[in-house]
Amino acid sequence: MEKSRATLDKCQTILGGGCLESLKVQMKAEIREKAVLCRFEDSESVDAEEILSGRKIWALLKGELHLIMRDEEGRTIVLQKILPENSGFTLPALCLDSHEYSIEVVCVGETELYYIPEQLSARMYSECADVRKWQEQCYVKAFTKLLELINDLSFLSLKERLRKKLYEYCDQYRTDTVLVTHENLADELATSREVVSRLLKKMEAEKIIKIKRKSIQVLGWKGAGYSEKVSRMAV
Amino acid sequence: MEKSRATLDKCQTILGGGCLESLKVQMKAEIREKAVLCRFEDSESVDAEEILSGRKIWALLKGELHLIMRDEEGRTIVLQKILPENSGFTLPALCLDSHEYSIEVVCVGETELYYIPEQLSARMYSECADVRKWQEQCYVKAFTKLLELINDLSFLSLKERLRKKLYEYCDQYRTDTVLVTHENLADELATSREVVSRLLKKMEAEKIIKIKRKSIQVLGWKGAGYSEKVSRMAV
């Protein structure tokens, strides 16, 4: 990780929609002075406690952050992928601790984020109702994502979850050809590579996908936003 | 549902730990005047939007509220059981809406709660840092519970989840003999009665439980708090 100064201009994107407008001039000057820009390499780990805890106001400028839950035996599931366009994700610090699982944040691709230091963030929360409103919206996004995941884990088959995941990849990269290994998919879905490979073969036989050497072509993908539309269709 | 006036005395339990102390005298008088006490029958539904949305500060005095997620096909999973001792649960309003699932709140036993009306709650949030801190703690509890559920759904077998559920019943009612139908257990765990019955028979053969006419005796339960201790033990 590499740190440097961030500009207020970049900070503006954090709270979006002119929310910073209502801050006092004094506080804007402080943000300009104190905001920190962090650069991470691909696959680098980010301190979850430090970034996600909500104690620091932060935003993602580039790359991806994957929020991963890992159990004692090392199995993993991706809770959330944070992209610059859905940035502003935050969880209360205390819920990151558990004796049952750990939560990790891993960068995908070269990743840039910046944050406002803890003390200044705390003052922004306490002095500015708009910043509190923004935090509330962050929580809404976080809760919504977790509830959707609970829905999927409870009511969808693994095959349906896998198909949904493939559509999400297509949507994210705006292509029907997904560059992802069976291992990656298994780690995202809390299952094994063998199970993923078996299900993919089944889906290929059903002409839902076409397995290529290093990628998967998703035949059923019908353009951006398609994953949401079909997430509940039976496979 | 039956509504009446609540006393400030009862309201005090909402925020716990003397948090109301820091409110202005004027606001305390308003709470005394405006807080509403609601009584519900067993199995009665509570408006999730109205109660859980965080727009009203509320507390449970008696009974249980079960937070249930239901998918389009009517299958259900219990997200959270709210008891008077872990009261103060709240979710942001917006995440209760989804095209994939609905969230319902159902009373178990005669249930009493009271709330502070929306406008007054909003003022309490905005004027009092302690009330905001309390709300943050509510979110921590909610996130923690959802993350634990995601962990269980991802990494435990249905048999392990069923066993954990039985231990939780024992802990809650402080008895090794649980009065619950196979149907109820199925509805709590997003599965079918048949599957629950089969798993219970298997657990009986393994001497983990003893199935009785209208109850289940949990042989392995070792007193209060046991469910937490063993939640990660393999069955």
Short mmCIF file of C-alpha atoms in Angstrom, two decimals:
data_model
loop_
_atom_site.label_atom_id
_atom_site.label_comp_id
_atom_site.label_asym_id
_atom_site.label_seq_id
_atom_site.Cartn_x
_atom_site.Cartn_y
_atom_site.Cartn_z
CA MET A 1 0.00 0.00 0.00
CA GLU A 2 1.17 3.48 -0.83
CA LYS A 3 -0.28 6.62 0.73
CA SER A 4 -0.41 10.22 -0.45
CA ARG A 5 -2.52 13.38 -0.17
CA ALA A 6 -5.95 13.43 -1.79
CA THR A 7 -7.56 16.52 -3.24
CA LEU A 8 -10.89 17.91 -2.09
CA ASP A 9 -12.01 17.49 -5.65
CA LYS A 10 -11.67 13.74 -5.32
CA CYS A 11 -13.24 13.83 -1.88
CA GLN A 12 -16.28 15.43 -3.42
CA THR A 13 -17.10 12.15 -5.12
CA ILE A 14 -17.28 10.41 -1.75
CA LEU A 15 -20.44 11.92 -0.52
CA GLY A 16 -21.87 12.58 -3.95
CA GLY A 17 -24.76 14.87 -4.79
CA GLY A 18 -23.23 18.01 -3.33
CA CYS A 19 -23.49 16.71 0.21
CA LEU A 20 -20.18 18.35 1.05
CA GLU A 21 -21.70 21.71 0.13
CA SER A 22 -23.30 22.06 3.51
CA LEU A 23 -20.01 21.59 5.37
CA LYS A 24 -18.43 24.62 6.94
CA VAL A 25 -15.56 26.28 5.08
CA GLN A 26 -13.27 25.43 7.97
CA MET A 27 -14.09 21.73 7.65
CA LYS A 28 -13.59 21.72 3.89
CA ALA A 29 -10.14 23.14 4.42
CA GLU A 30 -9.41 20.38 6.90
CA ILE A 31 -10.56 17.71 4.48
CA ARG A 32 -8.32 19.19 1.81
CA GLU A 33 -5.45 19.01 4.24
CA LYS A 34 -6.05 15.61 5.80
CA ALA A 35 -7.67 13.26 3.26
CA VAL A 36 -5.41 10.33 2.41
CA LEU A 37 -5.10 8.57 -0.93
CA CYS A 38 -4.15 4.87 -0.83
CA ARG A 39 -2.97 2.74 -3.72
CA PHE A 40 -3.05 -1.06 -3.59
CA GLU A 41 -1.71 -3.75 -5.91
CA ASP A 42 -3.90 -6.50 -7.32
CA SER A 43 -4.65 -9.17 -4.68
CA GLU A 44 -3.39 -6.99 -1.84
CA SER A 45 -5.32 -7.23 1.42
CA VAL A 46 -6.89 -4.17 2.96
CA ASP A 47 -7.38 -3.91 6.72
CA ALA A 48 -11.15 -4.48 7.06
CA GLU A 49 -11.30 -2.90 10.50
CA GLU A 50 -9.54 0.21 9.19
CA ILE A 51 -11.50 0.70 6.00
CA LEU A 52 -14.97 -0.77 6.44
CA SER A 53 -15.60 0.12 10.03
CA GLY A 54 -17.50 3.30 9.28
CA ARG A 55 -15.15 5.23 11.53
CA LYS A 56 -13.44 6.60 8.44
CA ILE A 57 -15.37 8.12 5.57
CA TRP A 58 -13.87 6.65 2.43
CA ALA A 59 -14.49 6.10 -1.27
CA LEU A 60 -13.15 3.85 -3.96
CA LEU A 61 -11.74 5.60 -7.01
CA LYS A 62 -10.46 2.67 -9.03
CA GLY A 63 -10.33 -1.14 -8.93
CA GLU A 64 -12.49 -3.44 -6.84
CA LEU A 65 -12.71 -4.45 -3.21
CA HIS A 66 -14.03 -7.92 -2.48
CA LEU A 67 -15.49 -8.46 0.95
CA ILE A 68 -14.85 -12.09 1.80
CA MET A 69 -16.11 -14.20 4.69
CA ARG A 70 -13.84 -17.09 5.63
CA ASP A 71 -14.72 -19.87 8.04
CA GLU A 72 -12.38 -21.74 10.34
CA GLU A 73 -11.67 -24.35 7.71
CA GLY A 74 -10.69 -21.80 5.10
CA ARG A 75 -13.81 -21.99 2.97
CA THR A 76 -14.88 -18.62 1.60
CA ILE A 77 -17.87 -16.73 0.27
CA VAL A 78 -17.87 -13.28 -1.32
CA LEU A 79 -20.27 -11.07 0.63
CA GLN A 80 -19.99 -8.04 -1.57
CA LYS A 81 -17.98 -6.61 -4.43
CA ILE A 82 -17.38 -2.92 -4.00
CA LEU A 83 -16.83 -0.97 -7.22
CA PRO A 84 -16.23 2.78 -7.63
CA GLU A 85 -19.81 3.22 -8.84
CA ASN A 86 -21.32 1.54 -5.78
CA SER A 87 -18.71 2.87 -3.39
CA GLY A 88 -19.61 4.17 0.02
CA PHE A 89 -19.96 0.78 1.61
CA THR A 90 -19.51 0.64 5.33
CA LEU A 91 -20.22 -1.77 8.15
CA PRO A 92 -20.15 -0.93 11.84
CA ALA A 93 -16.73 -1.88 13.21
CA LEU A 94 -17.97 -4.23 15.90
CA CYS A 95 -19.70 -6.69 13.62
CA LEU A 96 -16.44 -7.56 11.90
CA ASP A 97 -15.37 -9.56 14.96
CA SER A 98 -16.54 -13.12 15.35
CA HIS A 99 -15.23 -16.39 16.68
CA GLU A 100 -16.90 -18.20 13.79
CA TYR A 101 -15.65 -16.35 10.74
CA SER A 102 -13.28 -13.65 9.64
CA ILE A 103 -14.01 -10.92 7.13
CA GLU A 104 -11.28 -9.98 4.69
CA VAL A 105 -11.09 -7.27 2.09
CA VAL A 106 -9.02 -8.05 -1.00
CA CYS A 107 -8.23 -5.75 -3.94
CA VAL A 108 -8.95 -6.93 -7.45
CA GLY A 109 -6.86 -5.06 -9.98
CA GLU A 110 -4.87 -1.95 -9.12
CA THR A 111 -7.03 -0.24 -6.55
CA GLU A 112 -7.22 3.34 -5.33
CA LEU A 113 -9.23 4.67 -2.47
CA TYR A 114 -9.00 7.60 -0.20
CA TYR A 115 -10.31 8.22 3.25
CA ILE A 116 -10.87 11.01 5.71
CA PRO A 117 -9.07 10.31 9.00
CA GLU A 118 -11.05 9.02 11.93
CA GLN A 119 -11.26 12.14 14.08
CA LEU A 120 -12.30 14.36 11.21
CA SER A 121 -14.81 11.75 9.99
CA ALA A 122 -16.31 11.61 13.49
CA ARG A 123 -16.72 15.39 13.50
CA MET A 124 -18.30 15.30 10.05
CA TYR A 125 -20.83 12.74 11.28
CA SER A 126 -21.64 14.67 14.39
CA GLU A 127 -21.79 18.17 12.87
CA CYS A 128 -23.46 17.49 9.56
CA ALA A 129 -26.87 15.88 9.12
CA ASP A 130 -26.21 15.28 5.41
CA VAL A 131 -23.15 13.20 6.20
CA ARG A 132 -25.24 11.15 8.64
CA LYS A 133 -27.84 10.69 5.92
CA TRP A 134 -25.10 9.47 3.60
CA GLN A 135 -23.98 6.97 6.26
CA GLU A 136 -27.56 5.74 6.61
CA GLN A 137 -27.64 5.17 2.84
CA CYS A 138 -24.41 3.19 3.09
CA TYR A 139 -26.01 0.97 5.71
CA VAL A 140 -29.08 0.51 3.53
CA LYS A 141 -26.86 -0.71 0.69
CA ALA A 142 -24.97 -3.03 3.02
CA PHE A 143 -28.12 -4.49 4.58
CA THR A 144 -29.78 -4.89 1.20
CA LYS A 145 -26.82 -6.82 -0.16
CA LEU A 146 -26.64 -9.08 2.90
CA LEU A 147 -30.37 -9.77 2.79
CA GLU A 148 -30.17 -10.61 -0.90
CA LEU A 149 -27.35 -13.02 -0.14
CA ILE A 150 -29.39 -14.65 2.62
CA ASN A 151 -32.27 -14.97 0.18
CA ASP A 152 -30.02 -16.63 -2.41
CA LEU A 153 -28.39 -18.98 0.10
CA SER A 154 -31.77 -19.96 1.54
CA PHE A 155 -33.91 -20.34 -1.54
CA LEU A 156 -31.74 -20.83 -4.62
CA SER A 157 -29.96 -24.01 -5.61
CA LEU A 158 -26.19 -23.84 -6.05
CA LYS A 159 -26.75 -24.09 -9.79
CA GLU A 160 -29.04 -21.06 -9.72
CA ARG A 161 -26.53 -19.13 -7.62
CA LEU A 162 -23.75 -20.05 -10.06
CA ARG A 163 -25.80 -18.91 -13.03
CA LYS A 164 -26.66 -15.66 -11.27
CA LYS A 165 -22.95 -15.13 -10.54
CA LEU A 166 -22.06 -15.62 -14.23
CA TYR A 167 -24.70 -13.10 -15.29
CA GLU A 168 -23.30 -10.64 -12.74
CA TYR A 169 -19.84 -11.03 -14.29
CA CYS A 170 -21.31 -10.36 -17.74
CA ASP A 171 -23.10 -7.27 -16.42
CA GLN A 172 -20.02 -5.95 -14.66
CA TYR A 173 -17.66 -6.32 -17.64
CA ARG A 174 -20.34 -5.80 -20.29
CA THR A 175 -19.42 -8.92 -22.20
CA ASP A 176 -20.88 -12.39 -22.58
CA THR A 177 -17.44 -13.95 -22.18
CA VAL A 178 -16.30 -14.23 -18.61
CA LEU A 179 -12.62 -14.66 -17.70
CA VAL A 180 -12.85 -16.58 -14.46
CA THR A 181 -11.53 -19.89 -13.17
CA HIS A 182 -13.71 -22.62 -11.69
CA GLU A 183 -11.66 -22.19 -8.52
CA ASN A 184 -12.57 -18.47 -8.30
CA LEU A 185 -16.24 -19.27 -8.75
CA ALA A 186 -16.05 -21.93 -6.02
CA ASP A 187 -14.42 -19.46 -3.61
CA GLU A 188 -17.12 -16.91 -4.31
CA LEU A 189 -19.93 -19.39 -3.67
CA ALA A 190 -18.61 -21.31 -0.63
CA THR A 191 -18.28 -24.55 -2.55
CA SER A 192 -15.56 -26.66 -4.16
CA ARG A 193 -13.96 -26.46 -7.60
CA GLU A 194 -15.19 -29.98 -8.38
CA VAL A 195 -18.81 -29.05 -7.72
CA VAL A 196 -18.52 -25.90 -9.85
CA SER A 197 -16.97 -27.84 -12.74
CA ARG A 198 -19.74 -30.45 -12.60
CA LEU A 199 -22.48 -27.79 -12.58
CA LEU A 200 -20.83 -25.88 -15.44
CA LYS A 201 -20.73 -29.05 -17.52
CA LYS A 202 -24.42 -29.57 -16.82
CA MET A 203 -25.14 -25.98 -17.86
CA GLU A 204 -23.12 -26.48 -21.03
CA ALA A 205 -25.18 -29.56 -21.89
CA GLU A 206 -28.28 -27.39 -21.39
CA LYS A 207 -26.80 -24.78 -23.75
CA ILE A 208 -26.84 -22.07 -21.07
CA ILE A 209 -23.06 -21.58 -21.36
CA LYS A 210 -20.11 -22.64 -23.47
CA ILE A 211 -16.93 -23.60 -21.62
CA LYS A 212 -13.79 -22.31 -23.34
CA ARG A 213 -10.11 -22.74 -22.56
CA LYS A 214 -9.76 -19.84 -20.14
CA SER A 215 -13.22 -18.38 -20.13
CA ILE A 216 -16.93 -19.11 -20.07
CA GLN A 217 -19.27 -17.77 -22.71
CA VAL A 218 -22.69 -17.07 -21.24
CA LEU A 219 -25.12 -17.73 -24.07
CA GLY A 220 -28.21 -16.54 -22.26
CA TRP A 221 -26.87 -13.10 -21.32
CA LYS A 222 -28.99 -10.37 -22.92
CA GLY A 223 -27.03 -7.22 -22.17
CA ALA A 224 -26.40 -4.95 -19.19
CA GLY A 225 -28.62 -5.34 -16.16
CA TYR A 226 -29.67 -8.80 -17.22
CA SER A 227 -28.53 -10.46 -13.98
CA GLU A 228 -31.15 -8.59 -11.97
CA LYS A 229 -33.93 -9.44 -14.37
CA VAL A 230 -33.37 -13.16 -14.33
CA SER A 231 -32.04 -13.69 -10.85
CA ARG A 232 -35.24 -15.38 -9.82
CA MET A 233 -35.86 -17.45 -12.94
CA ALA A 234 -35.51 -21.16 -12.37
CA VAL A 235 -32.56 -22.74 -14.18
CA MET B 1 -53.37 -4.62 17.88
CA GLU B 2 -54.36 -2.39 20.75
CA LYS B 3 -52.72 0.97 21.44
CA SER B 4 -52.42 3.02 24.59
CA ARG B 5 -50.15 5.57 26.28
CA ALA B 6 -46.75 4.44 27.50
CA THR B 7 -45.00 5.86 30.53
CA LEU B 8 -41.58 7.49 30.45
CA ASP B 9 -40.58 4.87 32.95
CA LYS B 10 -41.10 2.18 30.33
CA CYS B 11 -39.45 4.31 27.66
CA GLN B 12 -36.37 4.43 29.82
CA THR B 13 -35.76 0.75 29.11
CA ILE B 14 -35.60 1.50 25.36
CA LEU B 15 -32.34 3.30 25.33
CA GLY B 16 -30.97 1.60 28.40
CA GLY B 17 -27.98 2.69 30.44
CA GLY B 18 -29.30 6.15 31.27
CA CYS B 19 -29.01 7.32 27.69
CA LEU B 20 -32.23 9.28 28.10
CA GLU B 21 -30.56 11.26 30.90
CA SER B 22 -28.89 13.55 28.42
CA LEU B 23 -32.16 14.51 26.74
CA LYS B 24 -33.55 17.94 27.45
CA VAL B 25 -36.38 18.22 30.00
CA GLN B 26 -38.65 19.47 27.24
CA MET B 27 -38.03 16.35 25.16
CA LYS B 28 -38.59 14.03 28.09
CA ALA B 29 -41.96 15.66 28.63
CA GLU B 30 -42.79 15.07 24.97
CA ILE B 31 -41.81 11.42 25.18
CA ARG B 32 -44.03 11.02 28.24
CA GLU B 33 -46.86 12.56 26.29
CA LYS B 34 -46.43 10.85 22.92
CA ALA B 35 -44.95 7.36 23.40
CA VAL B 36 -47.39 4.66 22.31
CA LEU B 37 -47.84 1.22 23.84
CA CYS B 38 -48.98 -1.57 21.47
CA ARG B 39 -50.32 -4.98 22.45
CA PHE B 40 -50.44 -7.86 19.97
CA GLU B 41 -51.95 -11.34 20.14
CA ASP B 42 -49.93 -14.48 19.50
CA SER B 43 -49.26 -14.96 15.74
CA GLU B 44 -50.36 -11.42 14.91
CA SER B 45 -48.39 -9.68 12.16
CA VAL B 46 -46.63 -6.41 12.82
CA ASP B 47 -46.07 -3.89 10.03
CA ALA B 48 -42.33 -4.32 9.34
CA GLU B 49 -42.04 -0.95 7.63
CA GLU B 50 -43.65 0.73 10.60
CA ILE B 51 -41.72 -0.96 13.37
CA LEU B 52 -38.34 -2.01 12.05
CA SER B 53 -37.58 0.88 9.77
CA GLY B 54 -35.55 2.81 12.32
CA ARG B 55 -37.77 5.83 11.80
CA LYS B 56 -39.45 5.06 15.09
CA ILE B 57 -37.49 4.38 18.24
CA TRP B 58 -39.12 1.35 19.82
CA ALA B 59 -38.60 -1.39 22.38
CA LEU B 60 -40.10 -4.77 23.11
CA LEU B 61 -41.46 -5.23 26.60
CA LYS B 62 -42.94 -8.72 26.40
CA GLY B 63 -43.25 -11.61 23.96
CA GLU B 64 -41.19 -12.24 20.85
CA LEU B 65 -40.96 -10.78 17.38
CA HIS B 66 -39.81 -13.12 14.63
CA LEU B 67 -38.31 -11.49 11.58
CA ILE B 68 -39.13 -13.79 8.68
CA MET B 69 -37.94 -13.69 5.08
CA ARG B 70 -40.34 -15.25 2.59
CA ASP B 71 -39.55 -15.95 -1.04
CA GLU B 72 -41.98 -15.86 -3.95
CA GLU B 73 -42.85 -19.50 -3.51
CA GLY B 74 -43.76 -19.09 0.13
CA ARG B 75 -40.67 -20.72 1.62
CA THR B 76 -39.45 -19.01 4.78
CA ILE B 77 -36.40 -18.51 6.93
CA VAL B 78 -36.24 -16.78 10.33
CA LEU B 79 -33.68 -13.97 10.13
CA GLN B 80 -33.84 -12.96 13.73
CA LYS B 81 -35.84 -13.52 16.90
CA ILE B 82 -36.22 -10.32 18.85
CA LEU B 83 -36.73 -10.76 22.60
CA PRO B 84 -37.14 -8.06 25.26
CA GLU B 85 -33.55 -8.64 26.39
CA ASN B 86 -32.09 -8.12 22.92
CA SER B 87 -34.60 -5.47 21.95
CA GLY B 88 -33.57 -2.38 20.04
CA PHE B 89 -33.35 -4.07 16.70
CA THR B 90 -33.75 -1.86 13.72
CA LEU B 91 -33.11 -2.01 9.99
CA PRO B 92 -33.07 0.94 7.62
CA ALA B 93 -36.51 1.20 6.02
CA LEU B 94 -35.35 0.98 2.44
CA CYS B 95 -33.79 -2.46 2.66
CA LEU B 96 -37.12 -4.02 3.54
CA ASP B 97 -38.25 -3.62 -0.08
CA SER B 98 -37.27 -6.23 -2.61
CA HIS B 99 -38.72 -7.88 -5.65
CA GLU B 100 -37.20 -11.18 -4.54
CA TYR B 101 -38.41 -11.56 -1.00
CA SER B 102 -40.65 -10.03 1.59
CA ILE B 103 -39.81 -9.49 5.23
CA GLU B 104 -42.52 -10.12 7.78
CA VAL B 105 -42.63 -9.62 11.51
CA VAL B 106 -44.79 -12.03 13.48
CA CYS B 107 -45.49 -12.01 17.22
CA VAL B 108 -44.91 -15.16 19.23
CA GLY B 109 -46.95 -15.16 22.43
CA GLU B 110 -48.75 -12.10 23.73
CA THR B 111 -46.45 -9.28 22.73
CA GLU B 112 -46.07 -5.71 23.99
CA LEU B 113 -43.94 -3.00 22.52
CA TYR B 114 -43.98 0.72 22.57
CA TYR B 115 -42.60 3.28 20.23
CA ILE B 116 -41.84 6.96 20.04
CA PRO B 117 -43.61 8.55 17.06
CA GLU B 118 -41.64 9.26 13.92
CA GLN B 119 -41.23 13.01 14.19
CA LEU B 120 -40.13 12.90 17.78
CA SER B 121 -37.78 9.97 17.06
CA ALA B 122 -36.21 11.98 14.22
CA ARG B 123 -35.60 14.89 16.57
CA MET B 124 -34.10 12.60 19.18
CA TYR B 125 -31.69 11.23 16.56
CA SER B 126 -30.71 14.64 15.33
CA GLU B 127 -30.41 16.40 18.70
CA CYS B 128 -28.86 13.71 20.82
CA ALA B 129 -25.53 12.01 20.10
CA ASP B 130 -26.31 9.27 22.66
CA VAL B 131 -29.45 8.30 20.77
CA ARG B 132 -27.41 8.10 17.56
CA LYS B 133 -24.90 5.92 19.35
CA TRP B 134 -27.74 3.66 20.45
CA GLN B 135 -28.94 3.43 16.84
CA GLU B 136 -25.42 2.50 15.74
CA GLN B 137 -25.44 -0.28 18.34
CA CYS B 138 -28.77 -1.51 16.97
CA TYR B 139 -27.23 -1.71 13.50
CA VAL B 140 -24.22 -3.58 14.88
CA LYS B 141 -26.57 -6.17 16.38
CA ALA B 142 -28.53 -6.46 13.15
CA PHE B 143 -25.43 -6.79 10.96
CA THR B 144 -23.85 -9.29 13.33
CA LYS B 145 -26.94 -11.50 13.24
CA LEU B 146 -27.18 -11.36 9.44
CA LEU B 147 -23.48 -12.16 9.05
CA GLU B 148 -23.81 -15.10 11.43
CA LEU B 149 -26.74 -16.38 9.39
CA ILE B 150 -24.73 -16.04 6.16
CA ASN B 151 -21.91 -17.94 7.82
CA ASP B 152 -24.29 -20.74 8.86
CA LEU B 153 -26.00 -20.93 5.48
CA SER B 154 -22.65 -20.97 3.68
CA PHE B 155 -20.59 -23.29 5.80
CA LEU B 156 -22.85 -25.49 7.95
CA SER B 157 -24.82 -28.48 6.77
CA LEU B 158 -28.58 -28.41 7.30
CA LYS B 159 -28.10 -30.98 10.06
CA GLU B 160 -25.64 -28.69 11.84
CA ARG B 161 -28.01 -25.74 11.46
CA LEU B 162 -30.88 -27.83 12.85
CA ARG B 163 -28.82 -28.90 15.83
CA LYS B 164 -27.77 -25.30 16.47
CA LYS B 165 -31.43 -24.24 16.31
CA LEU B 166 -32.40 -26.87 18.90
CA TYR B 167 -29.65 -25.70 21.25
CA GLU B 168 -30.88 -22.13 20.81
CA TYR B 169 -34.38 -23.21 21.84
CA CYS B 170 -32.94 -24.91 24.93
CA ASP B 171 -30.97 -21.77 25.78
CA GLN B 172 -33.94 -19.50 25.29
CA TYR B 173 -36.39 -21.51 27.43
CA ARG B 174 -33.73 -22.90 29.78
CA THR B 175 -34.85 -26.47 29.35
CA ASP B 176 -33.58 -29.49 27.47
CA THR B 177 -37.10 -30.29 26.25
CA VAL B 178 -38.18 -28.21 23.30
CA LEU B 179 -41.86 -27.80 22.40
CA VAL B 180 -41.67 -27.28 18.65
CA THR B 181 -43.14 -29.00 15.61
CA HIS B 182 -41.08 -30.33 12.73
CA GLU B 183 -43.04 -27.92 10.55
CA ASN B 184 -41.93 -24.93 12.66
CA LEU B 185 -38.31 -26.00 12.45
CA ALA B 186 -38.60 -26.39 8.67
CA ASP B 187 -40.06 -22.87 8.37
CA GLU B 188 -37.22 -21.45 10.44
CA LEU B 189 -34.55 -23.13 8.34
CA ALA B 190 -35.90 -22.67 4.80
CA THR B 191 -36.45 -26.38 4.29
CA SER B 192 -39.30 -28.90 4.28
CA ARG B 193 -40.94 -30.79 7.13
CA GLU B 194 -39.93 -34.10 5.54
CA VAL B 195 -36.26 -33.16 5.53
CA VAL B 196 -36.41 -32.00 9.16
CA SER B 197 -38.11 -35.24 10.23
CA ARG B 198 -35.49 -37.32 8.46
CA LEU B 199 -32.61 -35.38 10.03
CA LEU B 200 -34.20 -35.58 13.48
CA LYS B 201 -34.51 -39.37 13.15
CA LYS B 202 -30.86 -39.52 12.21
CA MET B 203 -29.94 -37.39 15.23
CA GLU B 204 -32.05 -39.66 17.44
CA ALA B 205 -30.16 -42.69 16.15
CA GLU B 206 -26.95 -40.86 17.06
CA LYS B 207 -28.34 -40.21 20.57
CA ILE B 208 -28.11 -36.42 20.14
CA ILE B 209 -31.85 -36.02 20.76
CA LYS B 210 -34.91 -38.01 21.80
CA ILE B 211 -38.08 -37.43 19.81
CA LYS B 212 -41.18 -37.35 22.03
CA ARG B 213 -44.87 -37.00 21.21
CA LYS B 214 -45.02 -33.22 21.13
CA SER B 215 -41.49 -32.25 21.96
CA ILE B 216 -37.83 -32.98 21.40
CA GLN B 217 -35.46 -33.70 24.25
CA VAL B 218 -31.99 -32.42 23.48
CA LEU B 219 -29.66 -34.83 25.24
CA GLY B 220 -26.47 -32.92 24.52
CA TRP B 221 -27.61 -29.57 25.96
CA LYS B 222 -25.40 -28.57 28.88
CA GLY B 223 -27.18 -25.51 30.27
CA ALA B 224 -27.61 -21.86 29.37
CA GLY B 225 -25.35 -20.40 26.71
CA TYR B 226 -24.50 -23.83 25.36
CA SER B 227 -25.66 -23.06 21.83
CA GLU B 228 -22.92 -20.48 21.38
CA LYS B 229 -20.23 -22.79 22.67
CA VAL B 230 -21.00 -25.64 20.32
CA SER B 231 -22.27 -23.81 17.29
CA ARG B 232 -19.14 -24.68 15.40
CA MET B 233 -18.72 -28.27 16.54
CA ALA B 234 -19.28 -30.79 13.79
CA VAL B 235 -22.33 -32.99 14.29
#
